[in-house]
Short mmCIF file of C-alpha atoms in Angstrom, two decimals:
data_model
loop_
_atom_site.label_atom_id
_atom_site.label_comp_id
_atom_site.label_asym_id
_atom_site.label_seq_id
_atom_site.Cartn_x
_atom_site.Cartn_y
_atom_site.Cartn_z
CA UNK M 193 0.00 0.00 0.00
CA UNK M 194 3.15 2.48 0.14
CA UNK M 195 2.69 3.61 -3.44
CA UNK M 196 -0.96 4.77 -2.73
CA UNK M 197 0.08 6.22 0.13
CA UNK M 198 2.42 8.30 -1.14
CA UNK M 199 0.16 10.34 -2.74
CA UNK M 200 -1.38 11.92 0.21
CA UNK M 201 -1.06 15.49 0.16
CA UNK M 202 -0.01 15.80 -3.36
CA UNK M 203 -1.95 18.32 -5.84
CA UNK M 204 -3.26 17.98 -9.49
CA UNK M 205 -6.25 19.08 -11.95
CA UNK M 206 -8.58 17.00 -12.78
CA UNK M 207 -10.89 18.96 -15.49
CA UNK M 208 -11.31 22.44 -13.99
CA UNK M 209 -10.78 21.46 -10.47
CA UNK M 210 -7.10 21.79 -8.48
CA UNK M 211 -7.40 19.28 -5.26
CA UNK M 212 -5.52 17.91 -2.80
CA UNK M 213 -5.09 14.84 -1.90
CA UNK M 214 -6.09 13.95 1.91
CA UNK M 215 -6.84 10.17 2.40
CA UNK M 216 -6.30 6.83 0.58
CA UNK M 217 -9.40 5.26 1.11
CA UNK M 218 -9.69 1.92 -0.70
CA UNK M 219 -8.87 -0.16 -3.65
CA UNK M 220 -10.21 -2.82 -6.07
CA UNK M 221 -9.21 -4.75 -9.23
CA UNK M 222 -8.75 -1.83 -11.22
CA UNK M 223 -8.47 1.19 -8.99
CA UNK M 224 -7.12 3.53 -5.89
CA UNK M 225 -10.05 5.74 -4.22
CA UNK M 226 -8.77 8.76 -2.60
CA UNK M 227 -10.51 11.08 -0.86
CA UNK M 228 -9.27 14.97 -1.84
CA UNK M 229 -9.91 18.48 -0.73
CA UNK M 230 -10.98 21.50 -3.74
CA UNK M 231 -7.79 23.61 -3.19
CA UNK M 232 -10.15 26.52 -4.40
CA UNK M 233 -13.62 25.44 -2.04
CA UNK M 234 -12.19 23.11 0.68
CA UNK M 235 -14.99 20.78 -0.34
CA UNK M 236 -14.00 17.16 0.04
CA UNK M 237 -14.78 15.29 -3.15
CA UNK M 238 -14.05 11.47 -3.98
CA UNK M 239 -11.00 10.65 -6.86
CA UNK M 240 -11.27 7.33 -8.67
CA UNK M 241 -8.24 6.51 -10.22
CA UNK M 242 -8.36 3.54 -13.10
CA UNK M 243 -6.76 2.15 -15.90
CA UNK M 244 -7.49 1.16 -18.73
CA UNK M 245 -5.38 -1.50 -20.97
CA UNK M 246 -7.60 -2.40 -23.57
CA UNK M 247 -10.49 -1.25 -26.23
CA UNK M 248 -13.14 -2.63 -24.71
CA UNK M 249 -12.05 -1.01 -21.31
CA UNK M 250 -12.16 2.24 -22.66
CA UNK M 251 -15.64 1.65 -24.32
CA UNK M 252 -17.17 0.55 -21.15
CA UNK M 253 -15.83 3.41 -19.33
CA UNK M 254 -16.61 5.80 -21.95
CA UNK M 255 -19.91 4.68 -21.53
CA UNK M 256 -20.03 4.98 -17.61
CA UNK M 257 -18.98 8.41 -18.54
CA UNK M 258 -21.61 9.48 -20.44
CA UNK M 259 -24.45 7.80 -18.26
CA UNK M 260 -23.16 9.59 -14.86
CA UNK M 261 -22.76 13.19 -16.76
CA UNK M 262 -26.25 13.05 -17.70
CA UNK M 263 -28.08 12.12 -14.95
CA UNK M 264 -28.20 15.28 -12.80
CA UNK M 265 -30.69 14.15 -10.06
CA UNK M 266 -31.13 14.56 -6.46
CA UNK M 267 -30.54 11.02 -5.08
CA UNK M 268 -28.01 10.27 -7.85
CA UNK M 269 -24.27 10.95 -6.81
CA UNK M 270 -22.92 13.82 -8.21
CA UNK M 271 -20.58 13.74 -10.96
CA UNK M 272 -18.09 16.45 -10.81
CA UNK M 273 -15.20 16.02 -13.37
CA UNK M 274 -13.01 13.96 -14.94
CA UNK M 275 -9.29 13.31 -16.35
CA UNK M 276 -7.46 10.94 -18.47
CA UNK M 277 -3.40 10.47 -19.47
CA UNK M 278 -2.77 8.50 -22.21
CA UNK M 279 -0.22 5.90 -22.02
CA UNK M 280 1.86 3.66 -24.60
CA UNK M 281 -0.19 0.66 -23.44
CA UNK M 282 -2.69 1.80 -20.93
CA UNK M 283 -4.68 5.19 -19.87
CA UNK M 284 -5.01 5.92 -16.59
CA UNK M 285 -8.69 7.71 -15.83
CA UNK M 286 -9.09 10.01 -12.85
CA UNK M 287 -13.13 10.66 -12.33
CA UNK M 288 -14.01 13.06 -9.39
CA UNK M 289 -17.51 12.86 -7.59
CA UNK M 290 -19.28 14.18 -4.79
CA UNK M 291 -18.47 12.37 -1.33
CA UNK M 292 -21.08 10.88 0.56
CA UNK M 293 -19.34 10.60 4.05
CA UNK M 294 -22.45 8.45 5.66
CA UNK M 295 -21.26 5.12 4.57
CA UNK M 296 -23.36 2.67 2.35
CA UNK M 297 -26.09 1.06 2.67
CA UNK M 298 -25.20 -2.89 3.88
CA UNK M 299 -22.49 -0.96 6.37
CA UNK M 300 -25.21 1.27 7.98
CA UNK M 301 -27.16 -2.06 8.62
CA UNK M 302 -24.80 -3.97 10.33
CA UNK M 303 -23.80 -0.87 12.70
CA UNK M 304 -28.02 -1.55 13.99
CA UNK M 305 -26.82 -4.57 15.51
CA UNK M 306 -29.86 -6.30 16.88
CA UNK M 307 -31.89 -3.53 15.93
CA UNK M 308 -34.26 -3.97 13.28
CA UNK M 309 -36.32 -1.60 10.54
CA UNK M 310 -40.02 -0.72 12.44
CA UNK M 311 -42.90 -1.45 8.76
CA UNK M 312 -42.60 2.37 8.48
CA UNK M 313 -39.07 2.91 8.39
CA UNK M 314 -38.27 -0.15 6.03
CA UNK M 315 -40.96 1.29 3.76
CA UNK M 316 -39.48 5.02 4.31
CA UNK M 317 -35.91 4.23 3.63
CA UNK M 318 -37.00 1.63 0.61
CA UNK M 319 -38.92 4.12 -1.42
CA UNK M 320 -36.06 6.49 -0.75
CA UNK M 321 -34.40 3.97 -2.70
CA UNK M 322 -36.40 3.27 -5.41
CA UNK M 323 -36.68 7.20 -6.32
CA UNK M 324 -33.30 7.54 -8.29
CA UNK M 325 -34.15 3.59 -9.85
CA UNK M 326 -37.71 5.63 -11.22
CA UNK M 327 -35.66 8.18 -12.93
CA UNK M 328 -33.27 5.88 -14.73
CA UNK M 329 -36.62 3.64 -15.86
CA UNK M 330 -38.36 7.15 -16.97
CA UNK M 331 -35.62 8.00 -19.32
CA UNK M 332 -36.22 7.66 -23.06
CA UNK M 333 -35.28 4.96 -24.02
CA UNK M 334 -34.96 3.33 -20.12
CA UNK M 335 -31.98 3.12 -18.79
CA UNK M 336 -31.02 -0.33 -16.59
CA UNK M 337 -29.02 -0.15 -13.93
CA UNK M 338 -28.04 -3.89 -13.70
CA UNK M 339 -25.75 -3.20 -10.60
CA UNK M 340 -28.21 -2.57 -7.99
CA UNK M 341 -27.58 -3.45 -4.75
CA UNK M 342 -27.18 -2.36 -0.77
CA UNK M 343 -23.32 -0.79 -1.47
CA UNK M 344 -24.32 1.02 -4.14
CA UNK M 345 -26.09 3.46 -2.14
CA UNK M 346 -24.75 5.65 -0.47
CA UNK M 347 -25.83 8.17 2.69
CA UNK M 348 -24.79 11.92 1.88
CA UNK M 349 -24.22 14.81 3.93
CA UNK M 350 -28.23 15.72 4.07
CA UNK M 351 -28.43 11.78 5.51
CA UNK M 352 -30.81 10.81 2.06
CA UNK M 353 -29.34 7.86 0.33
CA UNK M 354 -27.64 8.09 -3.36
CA UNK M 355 -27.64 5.99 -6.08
CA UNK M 356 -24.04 5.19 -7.55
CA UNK M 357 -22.05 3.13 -9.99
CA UNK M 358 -23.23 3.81 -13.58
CA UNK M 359 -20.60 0.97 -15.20
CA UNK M 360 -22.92 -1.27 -15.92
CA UNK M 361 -26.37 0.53 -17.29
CA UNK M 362 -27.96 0.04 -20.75
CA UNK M 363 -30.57 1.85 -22.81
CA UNK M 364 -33.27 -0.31 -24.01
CA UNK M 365 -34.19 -3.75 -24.30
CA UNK M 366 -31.05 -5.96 -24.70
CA UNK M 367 -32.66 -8.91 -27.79
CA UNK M 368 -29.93 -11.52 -26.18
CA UNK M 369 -32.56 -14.10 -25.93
CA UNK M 370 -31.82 -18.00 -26.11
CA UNK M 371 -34.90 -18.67 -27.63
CA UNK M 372 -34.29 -18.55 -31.07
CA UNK M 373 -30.98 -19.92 -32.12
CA UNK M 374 -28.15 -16.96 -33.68
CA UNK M 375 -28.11 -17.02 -37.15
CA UNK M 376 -25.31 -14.16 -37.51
CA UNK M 377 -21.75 -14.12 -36.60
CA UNK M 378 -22.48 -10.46 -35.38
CA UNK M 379 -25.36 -11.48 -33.16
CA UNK M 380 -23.34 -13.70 -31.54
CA UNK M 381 -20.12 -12.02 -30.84
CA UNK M 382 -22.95 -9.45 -29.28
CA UNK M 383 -24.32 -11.61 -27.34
CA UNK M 384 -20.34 -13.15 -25.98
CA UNK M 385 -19.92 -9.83 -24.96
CA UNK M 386 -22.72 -9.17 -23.01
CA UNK M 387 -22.13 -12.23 -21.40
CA UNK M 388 -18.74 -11.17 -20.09
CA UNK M 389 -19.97 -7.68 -19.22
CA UNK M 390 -22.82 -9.50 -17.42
CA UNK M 391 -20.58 -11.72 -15.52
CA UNK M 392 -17.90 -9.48 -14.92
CA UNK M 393 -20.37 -5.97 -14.09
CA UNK M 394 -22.85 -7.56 -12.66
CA UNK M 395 -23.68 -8.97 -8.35
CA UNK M 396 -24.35 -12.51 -8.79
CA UNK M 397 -27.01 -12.89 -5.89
CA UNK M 398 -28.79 -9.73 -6.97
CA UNK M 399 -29.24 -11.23 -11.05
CA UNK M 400 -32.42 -11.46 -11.88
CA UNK M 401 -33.48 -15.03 -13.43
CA UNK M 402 -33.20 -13.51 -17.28
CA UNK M 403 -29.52 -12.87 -16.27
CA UNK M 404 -28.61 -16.04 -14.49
CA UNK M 405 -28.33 -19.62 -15.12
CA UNK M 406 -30.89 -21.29 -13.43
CA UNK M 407 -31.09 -25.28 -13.28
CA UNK M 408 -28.55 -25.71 -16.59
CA UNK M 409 -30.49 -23.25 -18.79
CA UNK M 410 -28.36 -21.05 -20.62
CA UNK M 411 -27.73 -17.48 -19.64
CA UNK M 412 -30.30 -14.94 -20.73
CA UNK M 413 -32.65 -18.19 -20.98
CA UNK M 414 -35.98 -16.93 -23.16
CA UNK M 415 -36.29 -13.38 -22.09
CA UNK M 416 -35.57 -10.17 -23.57
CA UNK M 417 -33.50 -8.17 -21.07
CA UNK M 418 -35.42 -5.25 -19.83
CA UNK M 419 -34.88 -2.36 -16.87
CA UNK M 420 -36.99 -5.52 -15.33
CA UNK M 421 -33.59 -6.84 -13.82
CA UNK M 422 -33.52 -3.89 -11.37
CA UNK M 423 -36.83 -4.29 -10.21
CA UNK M 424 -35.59 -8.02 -9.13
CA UNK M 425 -32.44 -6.59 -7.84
CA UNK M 426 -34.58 -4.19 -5.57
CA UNK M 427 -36.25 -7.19 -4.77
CA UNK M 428 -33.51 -8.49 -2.75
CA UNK M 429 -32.70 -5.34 -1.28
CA UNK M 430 -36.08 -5.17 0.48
CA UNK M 431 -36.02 -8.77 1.56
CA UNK M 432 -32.50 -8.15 3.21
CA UNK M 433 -33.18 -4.77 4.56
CA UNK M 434 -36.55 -6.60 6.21
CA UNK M 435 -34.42 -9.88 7.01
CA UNK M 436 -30.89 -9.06 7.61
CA UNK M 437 -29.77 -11.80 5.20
CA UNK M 438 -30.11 -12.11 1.45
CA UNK M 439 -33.06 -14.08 -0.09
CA UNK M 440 -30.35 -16.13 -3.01
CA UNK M 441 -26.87 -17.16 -2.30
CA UNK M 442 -23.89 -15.23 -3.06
CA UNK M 443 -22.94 -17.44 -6.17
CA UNK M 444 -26.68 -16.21 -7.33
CA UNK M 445 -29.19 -18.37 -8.76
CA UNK M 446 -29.98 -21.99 -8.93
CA UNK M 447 -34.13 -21.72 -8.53
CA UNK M 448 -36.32 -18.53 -8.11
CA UNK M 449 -37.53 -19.67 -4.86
CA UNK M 450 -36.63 -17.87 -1.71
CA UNK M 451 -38.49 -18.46 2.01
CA UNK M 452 -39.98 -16.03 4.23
CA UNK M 453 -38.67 -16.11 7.87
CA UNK M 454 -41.92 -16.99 10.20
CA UNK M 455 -42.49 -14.34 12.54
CA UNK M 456 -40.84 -11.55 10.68
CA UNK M 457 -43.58 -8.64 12.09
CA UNK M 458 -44.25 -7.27 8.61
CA UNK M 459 -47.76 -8.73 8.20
CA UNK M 460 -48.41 -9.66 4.62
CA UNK M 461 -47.81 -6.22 2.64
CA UNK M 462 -43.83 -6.75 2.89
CA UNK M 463 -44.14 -10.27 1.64
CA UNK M 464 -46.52 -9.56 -0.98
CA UNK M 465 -44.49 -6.94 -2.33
CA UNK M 466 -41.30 -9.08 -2.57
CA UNK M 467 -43.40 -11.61 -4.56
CA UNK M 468 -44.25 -8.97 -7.47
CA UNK M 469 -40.59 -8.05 -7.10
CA UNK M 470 -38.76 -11.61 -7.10
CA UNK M 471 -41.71 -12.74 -9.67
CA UNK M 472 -39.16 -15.04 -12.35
CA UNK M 473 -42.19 -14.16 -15.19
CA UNK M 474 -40.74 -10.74 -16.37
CA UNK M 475 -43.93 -9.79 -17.71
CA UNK M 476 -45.46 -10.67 -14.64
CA UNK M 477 -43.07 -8.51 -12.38
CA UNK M 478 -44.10 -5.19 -10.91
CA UNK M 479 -42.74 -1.89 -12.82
CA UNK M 480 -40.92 0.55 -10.53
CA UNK M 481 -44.13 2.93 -10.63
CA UNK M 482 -45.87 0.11 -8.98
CA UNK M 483 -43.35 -0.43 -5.91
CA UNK M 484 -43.15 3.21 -5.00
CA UNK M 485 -47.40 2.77 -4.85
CA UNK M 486 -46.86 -0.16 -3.02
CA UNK M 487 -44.58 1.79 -0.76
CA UNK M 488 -46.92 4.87 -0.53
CA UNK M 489 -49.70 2.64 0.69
CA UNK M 490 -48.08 1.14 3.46
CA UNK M 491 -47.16 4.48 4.72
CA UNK M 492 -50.70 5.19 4.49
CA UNK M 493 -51.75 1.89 5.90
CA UNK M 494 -53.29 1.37 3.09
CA UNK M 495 -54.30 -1.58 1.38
CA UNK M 496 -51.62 -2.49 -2.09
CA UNK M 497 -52.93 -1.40 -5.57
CA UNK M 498 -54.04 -4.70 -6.90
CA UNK M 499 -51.42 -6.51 -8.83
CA UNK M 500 -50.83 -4.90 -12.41
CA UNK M 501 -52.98 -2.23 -11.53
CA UNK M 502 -50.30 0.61 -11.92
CA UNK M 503 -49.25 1.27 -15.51
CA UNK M 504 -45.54 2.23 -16.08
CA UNK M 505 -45.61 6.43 -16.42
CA UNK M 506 -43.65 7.53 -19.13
CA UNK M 507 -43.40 11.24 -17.53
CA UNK M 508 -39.73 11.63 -16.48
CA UNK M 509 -39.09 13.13 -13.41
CA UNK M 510 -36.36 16.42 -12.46
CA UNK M 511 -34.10 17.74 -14.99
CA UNK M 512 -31.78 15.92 -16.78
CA UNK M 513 -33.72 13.29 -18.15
CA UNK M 514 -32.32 13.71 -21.77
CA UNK M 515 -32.47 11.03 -23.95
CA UNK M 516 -28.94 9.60 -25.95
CA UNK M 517 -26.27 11.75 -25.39
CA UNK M 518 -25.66 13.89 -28.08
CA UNK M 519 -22.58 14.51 -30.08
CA UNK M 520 -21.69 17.57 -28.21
CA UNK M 521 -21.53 16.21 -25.31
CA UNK M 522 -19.56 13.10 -26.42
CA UNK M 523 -17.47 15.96 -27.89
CA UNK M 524 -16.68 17.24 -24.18
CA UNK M 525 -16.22 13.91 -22.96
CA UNK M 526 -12.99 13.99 -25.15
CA UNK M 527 -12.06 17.64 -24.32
CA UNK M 528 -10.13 16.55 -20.87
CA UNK M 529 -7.08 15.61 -22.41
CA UNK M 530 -9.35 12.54 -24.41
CA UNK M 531 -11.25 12.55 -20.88
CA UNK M 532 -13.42 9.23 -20.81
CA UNK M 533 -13.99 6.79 -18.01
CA UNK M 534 -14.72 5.14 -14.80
CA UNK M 535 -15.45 1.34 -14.87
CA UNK M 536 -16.83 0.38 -11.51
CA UNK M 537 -14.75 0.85 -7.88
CA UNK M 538 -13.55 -0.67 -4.92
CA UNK M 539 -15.12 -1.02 -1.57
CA UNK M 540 -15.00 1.17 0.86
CA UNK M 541 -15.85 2.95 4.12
CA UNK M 542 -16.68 6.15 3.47
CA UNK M 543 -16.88 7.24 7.41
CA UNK M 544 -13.44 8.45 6.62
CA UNK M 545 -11.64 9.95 9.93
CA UNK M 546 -9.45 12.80 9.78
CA UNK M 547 -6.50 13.16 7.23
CA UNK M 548 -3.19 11.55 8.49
CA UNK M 549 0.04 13.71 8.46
CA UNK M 550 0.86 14.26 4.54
CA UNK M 551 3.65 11.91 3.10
CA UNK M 552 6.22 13.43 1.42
CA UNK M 553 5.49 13.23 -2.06
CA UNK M 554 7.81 11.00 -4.49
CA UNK M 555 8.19 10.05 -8.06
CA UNK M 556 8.55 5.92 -7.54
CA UNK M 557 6.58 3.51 -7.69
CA UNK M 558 5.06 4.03 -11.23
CA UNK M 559 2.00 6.01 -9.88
CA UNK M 560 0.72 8.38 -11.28
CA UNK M 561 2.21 12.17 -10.47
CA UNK M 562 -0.31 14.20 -9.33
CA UNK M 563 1.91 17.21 -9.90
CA UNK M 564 1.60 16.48 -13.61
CA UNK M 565 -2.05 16.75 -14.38
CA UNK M 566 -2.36 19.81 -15.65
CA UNK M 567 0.36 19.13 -17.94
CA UNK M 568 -1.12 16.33 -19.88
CA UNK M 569 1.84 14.14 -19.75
CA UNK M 570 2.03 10.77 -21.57
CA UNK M 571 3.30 7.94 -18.71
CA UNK M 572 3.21 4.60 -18.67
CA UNK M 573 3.16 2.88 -15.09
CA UNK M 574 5.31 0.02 -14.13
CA UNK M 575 2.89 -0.21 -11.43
CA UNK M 576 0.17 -2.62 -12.28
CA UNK M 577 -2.77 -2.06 -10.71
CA UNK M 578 -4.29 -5.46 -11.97
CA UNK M 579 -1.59 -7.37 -9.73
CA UNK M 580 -2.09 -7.56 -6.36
CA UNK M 581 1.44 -6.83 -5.00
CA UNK M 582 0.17 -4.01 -2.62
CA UNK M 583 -3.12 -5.06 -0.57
CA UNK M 584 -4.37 -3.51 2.23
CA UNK M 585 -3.93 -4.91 5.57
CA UNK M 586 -6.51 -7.69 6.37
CA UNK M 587 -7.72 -8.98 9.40
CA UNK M 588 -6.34 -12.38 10.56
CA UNK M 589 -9.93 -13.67 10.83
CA UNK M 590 -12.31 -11.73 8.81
CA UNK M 591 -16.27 -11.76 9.18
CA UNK M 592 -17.51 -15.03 9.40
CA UNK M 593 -14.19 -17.09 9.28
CA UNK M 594 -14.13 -19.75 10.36
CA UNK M 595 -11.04 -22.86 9.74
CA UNK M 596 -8.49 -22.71 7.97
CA UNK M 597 -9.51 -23.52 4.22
CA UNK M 598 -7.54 -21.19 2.21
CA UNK M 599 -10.28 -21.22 -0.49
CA UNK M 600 -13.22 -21.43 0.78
CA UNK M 601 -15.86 -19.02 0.59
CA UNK M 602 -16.27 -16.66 3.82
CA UNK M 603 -19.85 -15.84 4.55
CA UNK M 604 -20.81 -12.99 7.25
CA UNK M 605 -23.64 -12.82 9.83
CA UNK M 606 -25.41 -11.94 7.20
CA UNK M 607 -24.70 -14.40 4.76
CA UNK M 608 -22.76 -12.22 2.15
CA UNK M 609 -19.39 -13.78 1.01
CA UNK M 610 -16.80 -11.79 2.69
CA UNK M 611 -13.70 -13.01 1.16
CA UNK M 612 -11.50 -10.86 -0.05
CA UNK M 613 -8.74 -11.36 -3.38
CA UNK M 614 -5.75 -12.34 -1.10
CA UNK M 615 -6.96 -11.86 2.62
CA UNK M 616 -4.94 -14.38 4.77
CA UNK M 617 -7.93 -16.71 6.34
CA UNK M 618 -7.28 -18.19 10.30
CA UNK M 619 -4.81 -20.89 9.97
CA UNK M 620 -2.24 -19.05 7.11
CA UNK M 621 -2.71 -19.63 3.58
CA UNK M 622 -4.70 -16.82 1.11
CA UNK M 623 -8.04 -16.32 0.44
CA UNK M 624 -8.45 -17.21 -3.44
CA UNK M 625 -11.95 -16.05 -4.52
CA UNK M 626 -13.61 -13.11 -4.13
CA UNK M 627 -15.50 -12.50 -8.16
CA UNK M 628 -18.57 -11.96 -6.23
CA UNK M 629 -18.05 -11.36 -2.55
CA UNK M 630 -16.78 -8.11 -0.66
CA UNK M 631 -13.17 -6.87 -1.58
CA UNK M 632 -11.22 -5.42 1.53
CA UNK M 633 -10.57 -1.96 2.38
CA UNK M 634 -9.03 0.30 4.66
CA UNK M 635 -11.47 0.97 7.43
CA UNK M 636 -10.83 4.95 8.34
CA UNK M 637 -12.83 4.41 12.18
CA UNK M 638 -11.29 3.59 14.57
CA UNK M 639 -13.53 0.60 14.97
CA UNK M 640 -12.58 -3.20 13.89
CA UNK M 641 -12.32 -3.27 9.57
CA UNK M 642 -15.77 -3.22 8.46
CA UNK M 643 -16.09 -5.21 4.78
CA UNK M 644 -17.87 -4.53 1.17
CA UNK M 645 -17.56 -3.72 -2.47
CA UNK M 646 -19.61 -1.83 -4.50
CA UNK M 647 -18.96 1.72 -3.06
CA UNK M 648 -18.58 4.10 -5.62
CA UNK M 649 -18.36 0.90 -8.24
CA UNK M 650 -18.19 -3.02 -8.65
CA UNK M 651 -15.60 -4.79 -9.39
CA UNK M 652 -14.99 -8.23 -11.01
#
């Protein structure tokens, strides 16, 4: 971690904003999160550095780009600016946004403890959620999330929750059906590489049963893939928010069924509402417009719309809502020194404590030098940010460790897999598999190392 850390107090531009850099806060496959001061305003932002080493990289950055300029929304995290350096063989992508110092979601839950939501606060905090999910459905064409999930919101400074990670949206139905076999060469090279942006973008215990392989099918199976996979997605939010413990294992799907705890105290609107949510018949499942009615009615104490009953709106809410991006503003998005970029991010706390002393700056270590920015200059790291040859300090016995297996899956208390790329497990030996549990980061409390992934972006 002594390259990353070397960086504290250094200064750069990013776009049109000089900041300091205060904090290393985290890491994951592909990137360092910092957390920096605006020399200019003293307000604390969050810098995501990345790289990218190949075409396809770029392109699904690029498009992460685009998706988080555009939506300027209330409970959507702020994107503030962004910066690229091009390399021989690689670009490395610096993408500031606003910092939302409350933590995420999943984090904030297990800090209740025993405590558990009251019916009015799970339905309070749940719509909350569902708000920023309405815009993205409301936008001409829709836009899917396909990452949604309790670390990818996050509590800002008001205390309201924000939507983040825009890696792996889509406009539009995705026609990657198994129904029909592929006649074209094109269709199916399409289809190969949604099925590696799928696997690699996507949560597997939040996929809906469209995007997973259930019982041998093949992936996709029949259906058409719609903004439908969020409302699933949502699905097991509420279930875990209501039951402390996800409804699907963390290697996803094998059947659509799930169980409802017996004396849960949430009478029978909670459970109905996960059944139109976790309904495997897209056609069948709610629209977003029907949860937040749903919602509304059990803050009313109100009986549920009747199933179906609530037709999708196609009014789109706040400002922002433009359709495609037009070539102006893909224009702009090259205008930072070829600025594109930010694939998903590493875990983190975000309850970040107060700046440690800064390091004296240095050139090594192939980083990146902030001093440089503004300059534009062409580098190309030795440092590989791929390889992990500088993790952050693990626990000896992380959440939910138990033995000393050095690859088997770690589950916490509340049944997410908590193993993280290279975490030494009780025993000795390294933790080998982490595609779809929690990555580790530096925990800036002074409490014991808290674990997720998702904040600020999902790695594979």
């Amino acid at each position: 971690m002594g390259n990353v850390q070397a960086q504290v107090g250094r200064v750069g531009t990013i776009g049109r904003r000089n900041v300091e850099v205060v904090k290393y806060l985290g890491e994951g496959g592909s990137s360092f999160i910092f957390l920096v001061k605006d020399t200019g305003t003293s307000q604390s932002l969050v810098l995501k550095r990345l790289v990218a080493n190949d075409a396809m990289s770029m392109e699904l950055i690029t498009n992460e780009i685009e998706f988080h300029r555009r939506f300027k929304y209330p409970s959507i995290v702020e994107f503030v600016d962004h910066q690229i350096h091009k390399g021989r063989s690689e670009s490395e992508v610096f993408l500031l946004m606003e910092f939302c110092p409350g933590g995420h979601l999943y984090d904030n839950m297990k800090k209740m403890g025993d405590k558990r939501f009251s019916v009015e606060e799970l339905a309070k905090t749940f719509r909350a959620l569902c708000v920023p999910v309405q815009y993205l459905h409301r936008q001409e064409p829709p836009v899917a999330h396909r990452d949604i999930k309790l670390e990818n919101f996050l509590k800002s400074k008001s205390g309201a929750y924000k939507l983040c990670d825009f890696g792996s949206c889509v406009e539009g139905p995705r026609h990657l059906t198994t129904k029909v076999r592929p006649v074209s060469i094109e269709y199916q090279e399409d289809r190969r590489t949604e099925i590696d942006i799928v696997e690699k973008r996507t949560t597997a215990m939040y996929r809906s049963p469209e995007l997973a392989d259930i019982e041998g099918t093949a992936m996709f199976g029949n259906a058409v893939l719609t903004e439908a996979v969020d409302i699933w997605a949502l699905g097991c939010v509420l279930y875990t928010m209501a039951f402390f413990k996800p409804p699907f294992p963390p290697e996803g799907l094998r059947t659509s069924k799930y169980s409802i705890p017996t004396g849960h105290g949430y009478g029978k609107d909670v459970p109905e509402l996960l059944k139109r949510m976790l309904c495997e018949d897209v056609d069948e499942r709610a629209n977003i417009d029907e949860v937040l009615a749903c919602c509304d009615a059990v803050l009313a104490s109100q009986p549920l719309p009747k199933r179906g009953s609530v037709a999708k709106s196609t009014s789109r809410p706040g400002s922002g809502s433009n359709s495609r991006t037009n070539s102006a503003d893909k224009a702009a998005l090259v205008g930072n020194v070829d600025g594109d970029f930010p694939p998903s991010s590493a875990a983190m706390d975000l309850l970040a404590a107060a700046a440690p002393a800064p390091v004296t700056p240095h050139s090594g270590g192939g980083f990146a030098d902030f001093e440089d920015f503004g300059k534009c200059t062409v580098s190309t790291p030795a440092f590989d940010p791929f390889a992990p040859t500088t993790p952050s300090p693990i626990p000896a016995t992380p959440l939910g460790l138990t033995g000393n297996n050095p690859t088997a899956k770690v589950v916490d208390s509340f049944g997410f897999l908590v193993s993280p790329t290279n975490a030494t497990v009780a025993g000795g030996g390294k933790q080998s598999e982490a595609r779809d549990g929690f990555q580790a980061f530096e925990d800036c409390s002074p409490k014991a190392p808290t674990w997720a992934q998702g904040s600020y972006g999902n790695f594979p």
